[in-house]
């Protein structure tokens, strides 16, 4: 816990408009491929705000690429950026996540690596589908310090008891950090004189046809519920084996009586209780499911508002 | 390249390019006035789409840094790994006119990497000095002229360009413009806030239209048949929906949405319950 007190909490993430456009561009070019676009965020820290001022994309790595290639690419890129006076501190990563797809396991891994190296790192998720409909959606996440501590101690640490002891629940794995967008004055000059043609602007977020989106979200939800169910199954199997193990030991003890107590130590070595199940997946799936529900709720609330808007219009007309 | 005259070219610039140039300009070394760089994009017949750019290394204080072609090639290779379809379409520089360096660079580019260079290289001039309190952006085409095999001149012909947006870029640009009105820094909206913002915007626009129409009918403003026609087009665009059909639609959607909300809450209850059970066990 002492670590958490030393840590400066990150209160917000501020992103340059340029970075957002670059992420959009990257997602756009990667739209037809199966891989999700991802890349590195660069920037600096000011008090408890992470400022993202530049980013560069990762190419699609093929099987033939070694870790070395990836590192070389990053190094080359950083070297270039330093030569043109860009901020060259890595402050996180970004990733396209249409429909908040199941990226959560990867997210944990990469966020852990980043956050371990640079404490203030953030993970940025961008939803290209919402953006294409006219609503720019960016979310920044960080791992809570509890997860950082436990994950660092090795993956075997995530057992029922240790999770309980740390007070970890599916709700506090990730912290969402508010995002704000900032542009330099010069960029603002340009933006102000930009005449956007509003008629070509995407307005599909005002359409009422919501079925396909709902369907997709519900399907994702039910998939993640399936996974959750599997995890619950694993836990109950564990409890069963544990109970059987206890029974067996009890009966053994009774049979032998007191005189065999000396050999107990030996026996207990052979008769180890079954290994505690790995519970991290369960936490993550629960977190994902919860996120789906939140998304769904948000979606429903905005759909309702649109519906009532349409109703008011229709009633006025007649 | 089938294009014979640069006047047939249509140049499309994406906003990311200008913002990147502005940002890099603000980060230039203290003692230099202009930055130069390379434009990348896609060429389809006479349509040139400028989608990306990268900036040359900052010249040293003396301003006489030699352009390192090897380094440039390496950088371009890095870029190609991510965007394999993009080619070099031209150069850019900042300032209010094309200077000697820009000219020399254009000449160098068309000579050295002729094979991968487009037939009509673009030069983009971004006026970051804000001459006349305005950020002028000018696109021109670079030509060489003279006797074949013995170039002795070059010329920049200004051409028209248009800004191009992907839908995502459009929503981002709109968000940026909206943020301008409230001081330039703003949080990202969630879905609900977005709908509210849009409805407010529509409301304002309707008010404006109403005011105009009232002014015209009162005779305060001269009428414009063009606006009148657009207005009537807009009104015609409102779909006529049968009352009962609309009601059905309303009911169905409301029920669907309510059910989804219910499901969502159910799942969250389950999650909370599972969590509690785990703590007890």
PDB file of C-alpha atoms in Angstrom, chain A residues 134-233:
ATOM      1  CA  UNK A 134     -20.138  11.199 -35.776  1.00  0.00           C
ATOM      2  CA  UNK A 135     -19.290  10.676 -32.156  1.00  0.00           C
ATOM      3  CA  UNK A 136     -15.613  10.624 -31.377  1.00  0.00           C
ATOM      4  CA  UNK A 137     -15.031   8.114 -28.625  1.00  0.00           C
ATOM      5  CA  UNK A 138     -11.722   7.880 -26.782  1.00  0.00           C
ATOM      6  CA  UNK A 139     -11.193   6.159 -23.495  1.00  0.00           C
ATOM      7  CA  UNK A 140      -8.082   6.080 -21.383  1.00  0.00           C
ATOM      8  CA  UNK A 141      -7.377   3.318 -18.927  1.00  0.00           C
ATOM      9  CA  UNK A 142      -4.789   2.577 -16.309  1.00  0.00           C
ATOM     10  CA  UNK A 143      -4.215  -0.436 -14.115  1.00  0.00           C
ATOM     11  CA  UNK A 144      -4.946   0.113 -10.465  1.00  0.00           C
ATOM     12  CA  UNK A 145      -1.939  -0.102  -8.174  1.00  0.00           C
ATOM     13  CA  UNK A 146      -3.262  -3.275  -6.566  1.00  0.00           C
ATOM     14  CA  UNK A 147      -3.210  -5.121  -9.854  1.00  0.00           C
ATOM     15  CA  UNK A 148       0.220  -3.746 -10.631  1.00  0.00           C
ATOM     16  CA  UNK A 149       1.552  -5.149  -7.389  1.00  0.00           C
ATOM     17  CA  UNK A 150      -0.016  -8.556  -7.806  1.00  0.00           C
ATOM     18  CA  UNK A 151       0.738  -8.944 -11.460  1.00  0.00           C
ATOM     19  CA  UNK A 152       4.345  -8.132 -10.742  1.00  0.00           C
ATOM     20  CA  UNK A 153       4.604 -10.970  -8.288  1.00  0.00           C
ATOM     21  CA  UNK A 154       3.798 -13.486 -10.961  1.00  0.00           C
ATOM     22  CA  UNK A 155       0.668 -14.867 -12.465  1.00  0.00           C
ATOM     23  CA  UNK A 156       0.304 -17.619  -9.872  1.00  0.00           C
ATOM     24  CA  UNK A 157      -0.571 -14.975  -7.336  1.00  0.00           C
ATOM     25  CA  UNK A 158      -4.122 -14.573  -8.547  1.00  0.00           C
ATOM     26  CA  UNK A 159      -5.901 -17.097  -6.332  1.00  0.00           C
ATOM     27  CA  UNK A 160      -9.215 -16.701  -4.602  1.00  0.00           C
ATOM     28  CA  UNK A 161      -7.592 -15.837  -1.315  1.00  0.00           C
ATOM     29  CA  UNK A 162      -4.990 -13.420  -2.567  1.00  0.00           C
ATOM     30  CA  UNK A 163      -7.573 -11.519  -4.576  1.00  0.00           C
ATOM     31  CA  UNK A 164      -9.718 -11.273  -1.503  1.00  0.00           C
ATOM     32  CA  UNK A 165      -6.817 -10.162   0.630  1.00  0.00           C
ATOM     33  CA  UNK A 166      -5.953  -7.394  -1.802  1.00  0.00           C
ATOM     34  CA  UNK A 167      -9.551  -6.233  -1.937  1.00  0.00           C
ATOM     35  CA  UNK A 168      -9.559  -6.599  -5.688  1.00  0.00           C
ATOM     36  CA  UNK A 169     -12.797  -6.930  -7.565  1.00  0.00           C
ATOM     37  CA  UNK A 170     -13.785  -6.869 -11.198  1.00  0.00           C
ATOM     38  CA  UNK A 171     -14.689  -3.243 -10.822  1.00  0.00           C
ATOM     39  CA  UNK A 172     -11.312  -1.936  -9.784  1.00  0.00           C
ATOM     40  CA  UNK A 173      -8.879  -3.597 -12.153  1.00  0.00           C
ATOM     41  CA  UNK A 174      -8.834  -0.684 -14.530  1.00  0.00           C
ATOM     42  CA  UNK A 175      -9.260   2.957 -13.734  1.00  0.00           C
ATOM     43  CA  UNK A 176     -10.833   5.071 -16.400  1.00  0.00           C
ATOM     44  CA  UNK A 177      -9.261   8.469 -16.742  1.00  0.00           C
ATOM     45  CA  UNK A 178     -11.040  11.446 -18.243  1.00  0.00           C
ATOM     46  CA  UNK A 179      -9.725  12.487 -21.629  1.00  0.00           C
ATOM     47  CA  UNK A 180      -9.592  15.990 -22.959  1.00  0.00           C
ATOM     48  CA  UNK A 181      -8.512  17.344 -26.271  1.00  0.00           C
ATOM     49  CA  UNK A 182      -6.180  20.248 -26.725  1.00  0.00           C
ATOM     50  CA  UNK A 183      -4.819  22.067 -29.703  1.00  0.00           C
ATOM     51  CA  UNK A 184      -2.029  24.576 -29.893  1.00  0.00           C
ATOM     52  CA  UNK A 185      -2.914  28.167 -30.753  1.00  0.00           C
ATOM     53  CA  UNK A 186      -1.503  27.831 -34.233  1.00  0.00           C
ATOM     54  CA  UNK A 187      -3.584  24.744 -34.872  1.00  0.00           C
ATOM     55  CA  UNK A 188      -6.596  26.575 -33.519  1.00  0.00           C
ATOM     56  CA  UNK A 189      -6.062  29.361 -36.034  1.00  0.00           C
ATOM     57  CA  UNK A 190      -6.160  26.803 -38.777  1.00  0.00           C
ATOM     58  CA  UNK A 191      -9.179  25.021 -37.347  1.00  0.00           C
ATOM     59  CA  UNK A 192     -11.079  28.260 -36.944  1.00  0.00           C
ATOM     60  CA  UNK A 193     -10.694  29.165 -40.585  1.00  0.00           C
ATOM     61  CA  UNK A 194     -11.556  25.664 -41.695  1.00  0.00           C
ATOM     62  CA  UNK A 195     -14.971  25.739 -43.284  1.00  0.00           C
ATOM     63  CA  UNK A 196     -16.489  22.407 -42.565  1.00  0.00           C
ATOM     64  CA  UNK A 197     -19.162  21.377 -44.918  1.00  0.00           C
ATOM     65  CA  UNK A 198     -21.832  20.408 -42.452  1.00  0.00           C
ATOM     66  CA  UNK A 199     -24.031  18.713 -44.976  1.00  0.00           C
ATOM     67  CA  UNK A 200     -21.406  16.027 -45.532  1.00  0.00           C
ATOM     68  CA  UNK A 201     -20.890  15.555 -41.826  1.00  0.00           C
ATOM     69  CA  UNK A 202     -21.775  12.142 -40.506  1.00  0.00           C
ATOM     70  CA  UNK A 203     -25.113  12.330 -38.766  1.00  0.00           C
ATOM     71  CA  UNK A 204     -25.950   8.681 -38.662  1.00  0.00           C
ATOM     72  CA  UNK A 205     -25.864   8.765 -34.876  1.00  0.00           C
ATOM     73  CA  UNK A 206     -29.249  10.454 -35.044  1.00  0.00           C
ATOM     74  CA  UNK A 207     -30.856   7.669 -37.029  1.00  0.00           C
ATOM     75  CA  UNK A 208     -33.332   5.583 -35.140  1.00  0.00           C
ATOM     76  CA  UNK A 209     -32.535   2.204 -36.636  1.00  0.00           C
ATOM     77  CA  UNK A 210     -30.630   0.699 -33.756  1.00  0.00           C
ATOM     78  CA  UNK A 211     -31.317  -2.994 -34.205  1.00  0.00           C
ATOM     79  CA  UNK A 212     -28.065  -4.118 -35.738  1.00  0.00           C
ATOM     80  CA  UNK A 213     -25.994  -2.336 -33.159  1.00  0.00           C
ATOM     81  CA  UNK A 214     -28.058  -3.727 -30.316  1.00  0.00           C
ATOM     82  CA  UNK A 215     -27.850  -7.195 -31.790  1.00  0.00           C
ATOM     83  CA  UNK A 216     -24.094  -7.031 -32.050  1.00  0.00           C
ATOM     84  CA  UNK A 217     -23.722  -5.733 -28.504  1.00  0.00           C
ATOM     85  CA  UNK A 218     -25.999  -8.409 -27.120  1.00  0.00           C
ATOM     86  CA  UNK A 219     -24.136 -11.117 -28.946  1.00  0.00           C
ATOM     87  CA  UNK A 220     -20.869  -9.898 -27.489  1.00  0.00           C
ATOM     88  CA  UNK A 221     -22.471  -9.798 -24.084  1.00  0.00           C
ATOM     89  CA  UNK A 222     -23.718 -13.329 -24.293  1.00  0.00           C
ATOM     90  CA  UNK A 223     -20.313 -14.537 -25.476  1.00  0.00           C
ATOM     91  CA  UNK A 224     -18.662 -13.007 -22.490  1.00  0.00           C
ATOM     92  CA  UNK A 225     -21.340 -14.469 -20.230  1.00  0.00           C
ATOM     93  CA  UNK A 226     -20.478 -17.889 -21.611  1.00  0.00           C
ATOM     94  CA  UNK A 227     -16.890 -17.363 -20.673  1.00  0.00           C
ATOM     95  CA  UNK A 228     -17.898 -16.207 -17.246  1.00  0.00           C
ATOM     96  CA  UNK A 229     -19.916 -19.336 -16.810  1.00  0.00           C
ATOM     97  CA  UNK A 230     -16.949 -21.478 -17.729  1.00  0.00           C
ATOM     98  CA  UNK A 231     -14.840 -19.694 -15.149  1.00  0.00           C
ATOM     99  CA  UNK A 232     -17.507 -20.260 -12.519  1.00  0.00           C
ATOM    100  CA  UNK A 233     -17.499 -23.938 -13.503  1.00  0.00           C
TER     101      UNK A 233
END
